[in-house]
C-alpha cells in the first residue's frame, strides 16, 4: 500500500469486511503549492476523517467527516467489534475531554462504496456534544454502549447508555475510592478484564460487563500492563507486561476456566541480563508543600548509601500521563557498568492518582511539578543515594520543560542535565503546529492572568547568573551544571526553535569566558537530522539507539572546550550513547568492568 500523506493524530480503524479503514488527516496542499522540506511550524488546523479502500490511490479516499466551523477539532475514529458502528472521538485540546459522535454503517443504503465520488459526509449522530468529560469506547450490545469515562469521576468509571435513549446513562462500575481505572477490555461474552493503577502499580481484575461485579482478581507482578487484547467471541486474552527488571512478556489467559491462569506466551530475553543483580523499590518523599510523592529507585543490590553513586532522575509531570515501570537496556548498562542509580519520580501533573493529581500540577499549579522534582533530588541526596555533583536529571517534551525549569531554579542541585525536545518558550508555544492544544495544561500568554503564571517559570525567560544571586545562600550554585539540549530538525510537535532559542539565551546570559563569569561547564545542543519528536525516527535509528549504550565504553569524550557547541552530529554517533557518555564524563563516572 502506498504511503498515506498528511496523516497526523490518527488511528487506523478497519471495517470488519477488511476492505479498508478509517483514518484522520490534515488537508493536502492546494494545487500548485510547492512541496516543502517536511519541516513544519504552521498551526495544525482542519482535521478530517477519510475512508481508504485497499488497492486504491489516496486521492480516491472518501471524505467521511469535516467541520470547517471548528478548525481546531481533532478526530479519532474507531469501529465497534460487531462492525456496525463507527465512533468518532472529537477533541480540541490535550485535556481528557471529548465529544462523541456515532454512525450506523449498516444503515447506509449503498455502504461506504456509495459515497465514492460524492461530496457528502457520513450521517454522524452527536451523542455527547459538549466538552465536559472523557469518553472511551469499551463495548456495545446493539444500541447499548459501555464507555470508560471521568464524568463526575476523576479516577474514572464505566458507564452505559442506549444511543436510542441518549438520556439513559447509568454507571456500571463506579469510581474506586483510591485506584485509577486505566482500561477495560470486554472478552468472552459478558466478561470484562479491568486494569487499575494503585500507587503506580497495576491491578488486574475480572468483572461482569453487565453488572460490574467482581468475579476474581488476576495476580500480576509489580510492573506495567502495556496492553490487553481480546474479543468477546473468544475466551483467550493476551496481556502485555513489562517492568524495570522484566524486558517484556506477553501472557495468554483462558478466561473460560474457573480460575484463569496467566501463562507465558512470548517473553523477551536480553542476553547477559540477570535481573537478580538488581532491585527495584518504591519510596514516598515529601515535596515542598508536604505532599507525598511516589518515586521508583532501581539499582544494583546491596547498594552502600554513602552518597557516592551517580544517579539518573527522570520525570514528566504533565497532561495526565502516568509514568509507570518500563524496561530500558540503556538504564541497565548505566546501572551495571557505570554504577548508576536509576530513579523515576511520579510528580504531580501526571495521571498516577487521577484527574486531581493532574490538575494539581497544571495551569496555576504548574510550579508544583518543579517543586516535586527538586524534592526528589533532595531526597536522593539526603538518603545517601547520590550527591548533587553526581545527580543527572532527564526528561523529554513536557519533561524537557521540567528539566529546563528546574535547571534555572536549582542549578546547585544537579551535576548534569539532559533536556529532550523541551517546551522552552512558554509565551509563544501556542503559535506553532499543535502547541495550541497544550493551553489546557499550561495556560496561554494572551490571557493576562495566565501570562503571569507562565512568565515565572518559562525556561527561555528565566535564565539567570547564579553567581550574582547566590549571596550568603550556600544552596545557590556558582554556575549552571553541564547541560545537553536535544532536539530534531523535523520535530513538528515541539518545534526546534524552542531548544535553539533557549541555547542562545543561555550562551548570551552566562557568557562563558567573559570577564567575571565563572561558567566553565559546557552547555551543548545535539540536533538530530531527518527526525522528529522522539518517535519520528527511522527504524534503523531506533534500533541503533537501543544498541548504542553498549558502546559507551569506547566513545570519545564529548566536546567541552566552549559553552556553545551546536553540533550537527552524524547519526552514527547515536543519541542514546552520546547523551549518557556526556553525562558520565561530566560527572566523573568511569566504566566498571
Coordinates of C-alpha atoms in Angstrom, one line a residue:
X1 CA 0.0 0.0 0.0
X2 CA 1.3 3.5 -0.8
X3 CA 2.3 5.9 1.9
X4 CA -0.6 8.0 3.2
X5 CA 0.2 11.7 3.2
X6 CA -0.8 14.5 5.7
X7 CA -1.7 11.8 8.3
X8 CA -1.2 13.0 11.9
X9 CA -3.0 12.3 15.2
X10 CA -4.8 9.4 13.7
X11 CA -6.0 5.9 14.4
X12 CA -6.3 3.2 11.8
X13 CA -9.8 1.8 12.2
X14 CA -10.5 -1.2 10.0
X15 CA -14.0 -2.1 8.9
X16 CA -14.9 -5.7 9.7
X17 CA -15.1 -6.6 6.0
X18 CA -11.4 -6.0 5.7
X19 CA -11.9 -3.8 2.6
X20 CA -10.4 -0.7 4.1
X21 CA -10.1 1.6 7.1
X22 CA -10.9 5.0 8.5
X23 CA -8.2 7.4 9.4
X24 CA -7.7 11.1 10.1
X25 CA -5.5 13.6 8.2
X26 CA -5.0 17.3 7.5
X27 CA -5.8 18.8 4.1
X28 CA -3.4 18.2 1.3
X29 CA -1.5 21.1 -0.2
X30 CA -3.5 23.0 -2.8
X31 CA -2.7 22.5 -6.5
X32 CA 0.3 24.5 -7.4
X33 CA 1.7 24.7 -3.9
X34 CA 5.4 23.7 -3.7
X35 CA 6.2 20.5 -1.8
X36 CA 8.3 21.7 1.2
X37 CA 11.1 20.1 3.1
X38 CA 8.8 18.4 5.6
X39 CA 9.8 20.9 8.4
X40 CA 6.5 22.2 9.8
X41 CA 5.8 25.2 12.0
X42 CA 2.3 26.2 10.9
X43 CA -0.6 25.7 13.2
X44 CA -2.4 22.4 12.6
X45 CA -6.0 23.1 11.6
X46 CA -9.0 21.5 9.8
X47 CA -8.5 17.8 10.7
X48 CA -10.7 15.5 8.5
X49 CA -11.8 11.8 8.6
X50 CA -11.4 9.6 5.5
X51 CA -12.0 6.1 4.4
X52 CA -9.4 4.3 2.4
X53 CA -10.2 1.3 0.1
X54 CA -7.4 -1.1 -0.2
X55 CA -5.8 -1.1 -3.6
X56 CA -6.8 2.4 -4.5
X57 CA -4.8 5.7 -4.5
X58 CA -5.2 8.0 -1.6
X59 CA -6.6 10.6 -3.9
X60 CA -9.7 8.4 -4.2
X61 CA -10.3 8.2 -0.5
X62 CA -13.8 9.0 0.7
X63 CA -14.2 12.1 2.9
X64 CA -16.3 10.9 5.9
X65 CA -16.3 13.9 8.2
X66 CA -15.1 17.5 8.4
X67 CA -16.3 20.6 10.3
X68 CA -14.9 23.8 8.9
X69 CA -16.8 25.8 11.6
X70 CA -14.4 24.2 14.2
X71 CA -11.0 24.1 12.6
X72 CA -9.2 23.2 15.8
X73 CA -11.1 19.9 16.3
X74 CA -9.1 16.6 16.2
X75 CA -11.0 13.4 15.2
X76 CA -10.2 9.8 16.2
X77 CA -12.3 7.1 14.5
X78 CA -13.0 3.6 16.0
X79 CA -15.1 0.7 14.6
X80 CA -17.1 -1.4 17.1
X81 CA -16.3 -5.1 17.4
X82 CA -19.6 -6.0 15.7
X83 CA -18.7 -3.8 12.7
X84 CA -22.0 -2.0 12.8
X85 CA -20.9 1.4 14.1
X86 CA -18.0 3.9 13.6
X87 CA -17.4 6.0 16.7
X88 CA -15.8 9.4 16.4
X89 CA -14.0 10.9 19.4
X90 CA -13.7 14.7 19.0
X91 CA -11.2 16.8 21.0
X92 CA -9.9 20.3 20.8
X93 CA -7.0 20.3 23.3
X94 CA -4.9 17.8 25.2
X95 CA -7.4 17.9 28.0
X96 CA -9.0 14.5 28.8
X97 CA -12.4 15.6 27.5
X98 CA -14.1 14.8 24.2
X99 CA -17.3 14.9 22.3
X100 CA -18.7 11.7 21.0
X101 CA -20.4 11.0 17.6
X102 CA -21.5 7.8 16.1
X103 CA -22.7 6.5 12.7
X104 CA -24.6 3.3 12.0
X105 CA -22.8 1.9 9.0
X106 CA -25.4 -0.8 8.4
X107 CA -28.0 2.0 7.7
X108 CA -26.0 3.2 4.7
X109 CA -28.1 2.2 1.7
X110 CA -25.1 1.5 -0.6
X111 CA -22.5 1.1 2.1
X112 CA -19.3 3.1 2.0
X113 CA -18.9 2.4 -1.7
X114 CA -22.0 4.6 -2.2
X115 CA -20.0 7.6 -1.0
X116 CA -17.4 7.4 -3.7
X117 CA -17.4 10.4 -6.0
X118 CA -19.8 12.3 -3.7
X119 CA -19.2 15.4 -1.6
X120 CA -21.3 14.3 1.3
X121 CA -20.1 13.0 4.7
X122 CA -21.3 10.2 6.9
X123 CA -24.5 10.9 8.8
X124 CA -22.9 11.1 12.3
X125 CA -25.2 11.4 15.3
X126 CA -23.9 13.6 18.1
X127 CA -24.3 11.6 21.3
X128 CA -22.2 13.9 23.5
X129 CA -21.8 17.4 22.1
X130 CA -20.1 19.2 25.0
X131 CA -16.5 19.1 26.2
X132 CA -17.4 18.0 29.7
X133 CA -15.6 14.7 30.2
X134 CA -13.6 11.9 28.6
X135 CA -15.5 9.0 26.9
X136 CA -13.7 5.9 25.6
X137 CA -15.4 3.0 23.9
X138 CA -15.3 -0.3 25.7
X139 CA -18.1 -2.4 24.1
X140 CA -21.6 -2.4 22.6
X141 CA -24.5 -4.7 22.5
X142 CA -26.7 -3.4 19.7
X143 CA -27.5 0.1 20.6
X144 CA -26.3 -0.2 24.2
X145 CA -22.7 1.2 24.6
X146 CA -20.3 1.0 27.5
X147 CA -17.8 3.7 27.9
X148 CA -14.8 4.5 30.2
X149 CA -15.4 8.0 31.5
X150 CA -14.3 10.6 34.0
X151 CA -17.7 12.2 34.1
X152 CA -18.0 13.2 37.8
X153 CA -15.3 10.6 38.4
X154 CA -11.7 11.9 38.4
X155 CA -10.4 8.3 38.9
X156 CA -12.6 7.1 36.1
X157 CA -15.6 4.6 35.9
X158 CA -17.6 2.6 33.4
X159 CA -21.0 4.0 32.3
X160 CA -23.6 2.6 29.8
X161 CA -26.1 4.4 27.5
X162 CA -28.6 3.3 24.9
X163 CA -28.0 5.5 22.0
X164 CA -31.7 5.3 21.1
X165 CA -32.3 6.9 24.5
X166 CA -29.4 9.5 24.9
X167 CA -30.6 10.4 28.4
X168 CA -30.3 6.8 29.8
X169 CA -26.7 7.0 31.1
X170 CA -26.1 4.7 34.1
X171 CA -23.0 3.6 36.0
X172 CA -21.8 0.0 35.5
X173 CA -18.6 0.2 37.5
X174 CA -18.4 3.2 39.9
X175 CA -15.2 5.1 40.6
X176 CA -12.9 3.4 43.0
X177 CA -12.1 5.2 46.3
X178 CA -8.3 5.3 45.5
X179 CA -7.2 3.4 42.4
X180 CA -7.5 4.8 38.9
X181 CA -9.4 2.7 36.3
X182 CA -6.9 2.7 33.5
X183 CA -8.6 0.5 30.9
X184 CA -11.1 -2.3 30.4
X185 CA -11.5 -5.0 27.7
X186 CA -14.7 -6.9 27.0
X187 CA -14.0 -10.6 26.5
X188 CA -15.7 -14.0 26.3
X189 CA -19.2 -12.8 26.1
X190 CA -20.1 -10.7 29.1
X191 CA -16.8 -10.7 30.9
X192 CA -14.6 -7.7 31.5
X193 CA -10.9 -7.6 32.2
X194 CA -10.2 -4.3 34.0
X195 CA -6.9 -2.7 34.7
X196 CA -6.4 -0.4 37.8
X197 CA -3.5 1.7 38.7
X198 CA -3.0 1.8 42.5
X199 CA 0.0 3.7 43.9
X200 CA 1.6 3.4 40.4
X201 CA 1.2 -0.4 40.5
X202 CA -1.2 -2.3 38.2
X203 CA -4.0 -4.5 39.4
X204 CA -5.9 -6.8 37.1
X205 CA -9.5 -8.0 37.8
X206 CA -12.2 -10.0 36.1
X207 CA -15.6 -8.4 36.3
X208 CA -19.1 -8.7 34.8
X209 CA -19.7 -6.5 31.9
X210 CA -23.4 -6.4 32.7
X211 CA -23.2 -5.5 36.4
X212 CA -19.6 -4.6 37.1
X213 CA -19.5 -7.3 39.8
X214 CA -16.0 -8.5 40.8
X215 CA -15.6 -12.1 39.6
X216 CA -12.0 -12.7 40.6
X217 CA -8.6 -11.0 41.0
X218 CA -5.9 -12.0 38.5
X219 CA -2.4 -11.9 40.2
X220 CA 0.3 -10.0 38.3
X221 CA 3.8 -8.8 39.2
X222 CA 4.6 -5.2 40.1
X223 CA 5.1 -3.6 36.7
X224 CA 3.1 -2.1 33.8
X225 CA 0.3 -3.6 31.8
X226 CA 1.0 -2.1 28.4
X227 CA -1.9 -3.7 26.6
X228 CA -4.8 -6.1 26.8
X229 CA -6.0 -7.8 23.6
X230 CA -9.2 -10.0 23.4
X231 CA -12.5 -10.3 21.8
X232 CA -16.0 -11.1 23.0
X233 CA -16.2 -14.1 20.7
X234 CA -13.0 -15.6 22.2
X235 CA -12.1 -17.0 25.6
X236 CA -8.4 -16.2 25.0
X237 CA -6.9 -12.9 26.3
X238 CA -3.4 -11.6 25.8
X239 CA -1.8 -9.3 28.3
X240 CA 1.4 -7.4 27.5
X241 CA 3.6 -6.8 30.6
X242 CA 6.9 -5.1 31.4
X243 CA 8.7 -3.8 34.5
X244 CA 12.1 -2.2 35.4
X245 CA 13.6 -5.7 35.6
X246 CA 11.3 -7.5 33.0
X247 CA 12.1 -6.8 29.4
X248 CA 8.7 -7.8 28.2
X249 CA 6.2 -10.7 28.5
X250 CA 3.0 -11.5 26.6
X251 CA 0.7 -13.6 28.8
X252 CA -2.0 -15.8 27.4
X253 CA -5.0 -16.3 29.7
X254 CA -8.0 -18.6 29.1
X255 CA -10.9 -16.7 30.9
X256 CA -13.3 -19.5 30.4
X257 CA -11.7 -21.6 33.2
X258 CA -12.9 -21.3 36.8
X259 CA -9.5 -19.9 37.9
X260 CA -7.8 -18.2 34.9
X261 CA -4.0 -18.6 34.8
X262 CA -1.5 -16.2 33.2
X263 CA 0.7 -18.4 31.1
X264 CA 3.8 -17.0 29.3
X265 CA 3.1 -16.9 25.5
X266 CA 6.2 -14.9 24.5
X267 CA 9.0 -13.4 26.5
X268 CA 11.8 -11.1 25.5
X269 CA 15.3 -12.3 26.5
X270 CA 18.2 -9.9 26.8
X271 CA 21.5 -11.8 26.6
X272 CA 23.7 -11.1 29.6
X273 CA 21.0 -9.5 31.7
X274 CA 20.4 -11.1 35.1
X275 CA 17.5 -9.5 37.0
X276 CA 18.8 -11.0 40.2
X277 CA 21.7 -8.5 40.2
X278 CA 19.3 -5.6 40.6
X279 CA 16.4 -4.4 42.8
X280 CA 13.6 -2.0 42.3
X281 CA 11.7 -0.3 45.1
X282 CA 9.2 2.4 45.6
X283 CA 9.6 5.3 48.1
X284 CA 7.4 8.2 49.1
X285 CA 9.1 11.5 49.8
X286 CA 7.7 14.9 50.9
X287 CA 7.5 17.8 48.4
X288 CA 7.9 21.4 49.3
X289 CA 4.2 21.7 50.5
X290 CA 4.3 18.3 52.3
X291 CA 2.6 16.3 49.6
X292 CA 3.9 12.7 49.4
X293 CA 5.3 11.9 46.0
X294 CA 6.0 8.3 44.9
X295 CA 9.3 7.5 43.3
X296 CA 10.8 4.3 41.9
X297 CA 14.5 3.6 42.6
X298 CA 16.3 0.9 40.6
X299 CA 19.9 -0.1 41.3
X300 CA 22.3 -2.9 41.9
X301 CA 21.5 -5.0 45.0
X302 CA 23.1 -4.2 48.4
X303 CA 23.9 -0.6 47.5
X304 CA 26.0 1.2 50.1
X305 CA 24.2 4.5 50.8
X306 CA 27.3 6.6 51.1
X307 CA 26.3 9.4 48.7
X308 CA 28.9 8.4 46.1
X309 CA 26.8 6.9 43.4
X310 CA 25.9 8.6 40.1
X311 CA 22.1 8.9 39.7
X312 CA 19.8 9.4 36.7
X313 CA 16.5 11.1 37.8
X314 CA 13.7 11.1 35.2
X315 CA 10.4 12.9 35.3
X316 CA 7.5 14.1 33.2
X317 CA 4.6 15.6 35.2
X318 CA 2.0 16.7 32.6
X319 CA -1.2 16.1 30.6
X320 CA -2.4 13.4 33.0
X321 CA 0.2 11.0 31.6
X322 CA 1.3 8.3 34.1
X323 CA 5.0 7.2 34.1
X324 CA 5.0 3.5 35.1
X325 CA 7.7 0.9 35.3
X326 CA 9.3 0.0 31.9
X327 CA 12.4 -1.9 30.9
X328 CA 15.4 0.0 29.4
X329 CA 18.6 -1.5 28.1
X330 CA 20.3 1.8 28.4
X331 CA 19.3 2.0 32.1
X332 CA 20.7 -1.5 32.7
X333 CA 24.0 -0.7 31.1
X334 CA 24.3 2.5 33.2
X335 CA 23.5 0.6 36.4
X336 CA 25.7 -2.4 35.8
X337 CA 28.7 -0.8 34.1
X338 CA 28.7 2.7 35.4
X339 CA 27.2 2.2 38.9
X340 CA 24.2 4.4 38.3
X341 CA 21.0 4.5 40.4
X342 CA 18.0 4.9 38.1
X343 CA 15.1 6.9 39.5
X344 CA 11.6 7.8 38.2
X345 CA 9.6 10.4 40.1
X346 CA 5.8 10.3 39.7
X347 CA 5.4 14.0 40.2
X348 CA 2.1 16.0 40.1
X349 CA 0.7 16.9 36.7
X350 CA 0.7 13.2 35.7
X351 CA -2.3 10.8 36.0
X352 CA -1.0 8.4 38.6
X353 CA -3.8 9.3 41.0
X354 CA -6.4 10.5 38.5
X355 CA -7.5 14.0 37.5
X356 CA -6.9 15.5 40.9
X357 CA -3.2 14.7 40.7
X358 CA -3.1 16.0 37.1
X359 CA -4.8 19.3 38.0
X360 CA -2.6 19.9 41.0
X361 CA 0.4 20.1 38.6
X362 CA -1.1 22.2 35.7
X363 CA -2.1 25.8 34.9
X364 CA -1.7 28.0 38.1
X365 CA -0.3 24.9 39.9
X366 CA 2.5 24.1 37.4
X367 CA 5.2 25.1 39.9
X368 CA 4.2 22.1 42.0
X369 CA 5.8 19.9 39.3
X370 CA 9.2 21.7 39.6
X371 CA 9.0 21.6 43.4
X372 CA 8.2 17.9 43.3
X373 CA 11.1 17.2 41.0
X374 CA 13.6 19.2 43.0
X375 CA 12.4 17.5 46.2
X376 CA 13.1 14.1 44.6
X377 CA 16.7 15.2 44.0
X378 CA 17.0 16.5 47.6
X379 CA 15.6 13.1 48.9
X380 CA 18.2 11.1 46.9
X381 CA 21.0 13.2 48.3
X382 CA 19.7 13.2 51.9
X383 CA 19.1 9.4 51.8
X384 CA 22.7 8.8 50.6
X385 CA 22.0 7.5 47.1
X386 CA 24.0 10.3 45.4
X387 CA 25.4 13.8 45.7
X388 CA 24.5 17.0 43.8
X389 CA 27.7 16.7 41.7
X390 CA 26.6 13.2 40.6
X391 CA 22.9 13.7 40.1
X392 CA 21.8 13.9 36.4
X393 CA 18.2 14.9 35.5
X394 CA 16.5 13.9 32.3
X395 CA 13.1 14.5 30.6
X396 CA 11.5 14.9 27.2
X397 CA 8.9 17.2 25.7
X398 CA 6.9 18.4 28.8
X399 CA 9.7 16.6 30.7
X400 CA 12.2 18.8 28.8
X401 CA 10.4 21.8 30.1
X402 CA 10.6 20.2 33.6
X403 CA 14.4 19.8 33.4
X404 CA 15.0 23.3 32.0
X405 CA 12.8 25.0 34.6
X406 CA 14.5 23.1 37.4
X407 CA 17.9 23.9 35.9
X408 CA 17.0 27.6 36.2
X409 CA 15.5 27.3 39.7
X410 CA 18.1 25.0 41.3
X411 CA 21.3 24.9 39.3
X412 CA 23.1 23.9 42.6
X413 CA 21.2 20.7 42.9
X414 CA 22.3 18.9 39.8
X415 CA 25.6 17.6 38.3
X416 CA 24.2 17.3 34.8
X417 CA 21.0 17.9 32.8
X418 CA 19.6 16.3 29.7
X419 CA 16.6 18.0 28.2
X420 CA 15.0 16.4 25.2
X421 CA 12.7 18.4 22.7
X422 CA 11.5 20.6 25.6
X423 CA 8.9 23.3 25.5
X424 CA 11.1 26.2 26.4
X425 CA 9.2 29.3 25.3
X426 CA 6.1 29.4 27.4
X427 CA 4.9 32.7 25.9
X428 CA 4.7 31.6 22.2
X429 CA 4.3 27.8 22.2
X430 CA 0.7 28.0 21.1
X431 CA 1.6 29.7 17.8
X432 CA 3.3 26.6 16.3
X433 CA 1.9 23.3 15.0
X434 CA -0.2 21.6 17.7
X435 CA 1.0 23.8 20.5
X436 CA -2.4 25.4 20.7
X437 CA -3.7 22.1 22.2
X438 CA -1.4 22.5 25.3
X439 CA -3.0 25.6 26.7
X440 CA -5.3 23.3 28.7
X441 CA -2.3 22.3 30.8
X442 CA -0.1 25.5 30.6
X443 CA -2.5 28.4 30.0
X444 CA -1.9 31.0 27.3
X445 CA 0.1 34.2 27.4
X446 CA -2.6 36.1 25.6
X447 CA -4.6 35.9 28.8
X448 CA -3.2 38.3 31.3
X449 CA -3.7 36.1 34.4
X450 CA -2.2 33.1 32.6
X451 CA 0.7 35.2 31.3
X452 CA 1.8 35.8 34.9
X453 CA 1.8 32.1 35.6
X454 CA 3.9 31.4 32.6
X455 CA 6.5 34.1 32.8
X456 CA 7.5 33.0 36.3
X457 CA 8.9 29.6 35.1
X458 CA 9.3 29.8 31.3
X459 CA 12.8 28.4 30.7
X460 CA 13.6 30.9 28.0
X461 CA 12.8 33.9 30.2
X462 CA 14.3 32.8 33.4
X463 CA 18.0 32.1 32.7
X464 CA 19.9 33.7 35.5
X465 CA 23.5 34.2 36.6
X466 CA 23.7 32.1 39.8
X467 CA 26.9 33.8 40.9
X468 CA 25.2 37.1 41.1
X469 CA 22.2 35.8 43.1
X470 CA 24.0 33.5 45.5
X471 CA 24.5 36.0 48.3
X472 CA 25.0 34.1 51.5
X473 CA 22.8 31.2 50.5
X474 CA 25.1 28.1 50.3
X475 CA 22.5 26.3 48.2
X476 CA 22.9 28.6 45.2
X477 CA 25.4 27.3 42.7
X478 CA 28.2 29.3 41.2
X479 CA 27.3 28.2 37.7
X480 CA 24.9 26.0 35.6
X481 CA 25.8 22.3 35.5
X482 CA 26.8 20.7 32.3
X483 CA 23.8 20.6 30.1
X484 CA 22.9 18.9 26.8
X485 CA 19.8 20.1 25.0
X486 CA 18.5 17.6 22.4
X487 CA 16.1 18.3 19.5
X488 CA 15.4 17.3 15.9
X489 CA 15.2 19.3 12.7
X490 CA 11.8 17.8 11.7
X491 CA 10.1 17.9 15.1
X492 CA 6.6 19.1 14.3
X493 CA 5.3 18.8 17.9
X494 CA 7.8 20.9 19.9
X495 CA 9.5 22.8 17.1
X496 CA 13.3 23.0 17.3
X497 CA 13.2 26.8 17.8
X498 CA 12.3 26.1 21.5
X499 CA 15.7 24.5 22.1
X500 CA 17.7 26.8 19.8
X501 CA 16.4 29.9 21.5
X502 CA 17.0 28.5 24.9
X503 CA 20.5 27.6 24.0
X504 CA 21.2 31.0 22.5
X505 CA 19.8 32.7 25.6
X506 CA 22.0 30.6 27.9
X507 CA 25.0 31.5 25.8
X508 CA 24.2 35.2 26.0
X509 CA 23.3 35.4 29.7
X510 CA 26.1 33.1 31.0
X511 CA 28.8 34.4 28.7
X512 CA 31.3 31.7 29.3
X513 CA 34.8 33.0 29.1
X514 CA 33.7 36.6 29.6
X515 CA 35.3 38.6 32.4
X516 CA 33.7 37.8 35.8
X517 CA 31.8 34.8 34.5
X518 CA 32.7 31.5 36.3
X519 CA 30.7 29.4 33.8
X520 CA 33.1 26.7 32.6
X521 CA 30.6 23.8 32.5
X522 CA 29.6 23.1 28.9
X523 CA 26.1 23.8 27.6
X524 CA 25.7 22.0 24.3
X525 CA 23.0 21.0 21.8
X526 CA 22.5 17.9 19.8
X527 CA 20.3 18.2 16.8
X528 CA 19.3 15.0 15.0
X529 CA 18.7 15.3 11.3
X530 CA 15.7 13.8 9.5
X531 CA 14.0 13.0 12.8
X532 CA 11.0 14.2 14.7
X533 CA 9.6 14.2 18.2
X534 CA 11.0 11.0 19.6
X535 CA 9.1 8.5 17.6
X536 CA 9.7 10.3 14.3
X537 CA 12.8 8.4 13.5
X538 CA 13.6 5.6 11.1
X539 CA 13.5 2.0 12.3
X540 CA 17.2 1.8 11.7
X541 CA 17.9 4.7 14.0
X542 CA 15.7 3.4 16.7
X543 CA 17.5 0.0 16.6
X544 CA 20.8 1.8 16.8
X545 CA 19.7 3.9 19.7
X546 CA 18.8 0.7 21.6
X547 CA 22.2 -0.9 20.9
X548 CA 24.3 2.2 21.4
X549 CA 24.6 2.2 25.2
X550 CA 26.9 -0.9 24.8
X551 CA 29.3 1.4 23.0
X552 CA 29.6 3.9 26.0
X553 CA 33.0 2.5 27.0
X554 CA 34.5 3.2 23.6
X555 CA 33.1 6.7 22.8
X556 CA 35.5 9.7 22.8
X557 CA 35.0 12.3 25.5
X558 CA 32.4 14.9 24.5
X559 CA 33.5 18.3 23.4
X560 CA 33.9 20.7 26.4
X561 CA 36.0 23.5 25.1
X562 CA 33.3 26.1 24.9
X563 CA 29.9 26.9 26.3
X564 CA 28.2 26.9 23.0
X565 CA 28.6 23.8 20.8
X566 CA 25.9 23.5 18.2
X567 CA 26.8 20.1 16.6
X568 CA 25.0 18.5 13.7
X569 CA 26.4 15.2 14.5
X570 CA 26.2 12.3 12.1
X571 CA 23.6 9.8 13.2
X572 CA 26.1 7.0 13.6
X573 CA 27.2 8.8 16.8
X574 CA 24.0 7.7 18.4
X575 CA 21.7 9.9 20.5
X576 CA 21.5 7.5 23.5
X577 CA 25.2 6.8 23.7
X578 CA 26.1 10.4 23.1
X579 CA 23.9 11.9 25.9
X580 CA 24.9 9.3 28.5
X581 CA 28.5 9.4 27.6
X582 CA 28.3 13.2 28.1
X583 CA 26.6 12.8 31.5
X584 CA 29.1 10.2 32.7
X585 CA 32.1 12.2 31.6
X586 CA 30.8 15.4 33.2
X587 CA 30.1 13.7 36.5
X588 CA 33.4 11.9 36.6
X589 CA 32.0 8.4 36.2
X590 CA 34.2 5.7 34.8
X591 CA 33.4 2.3 33.3
X592 CA 33.2 -0.6 35.8
X593 CA 34.4 -4.0 34.4

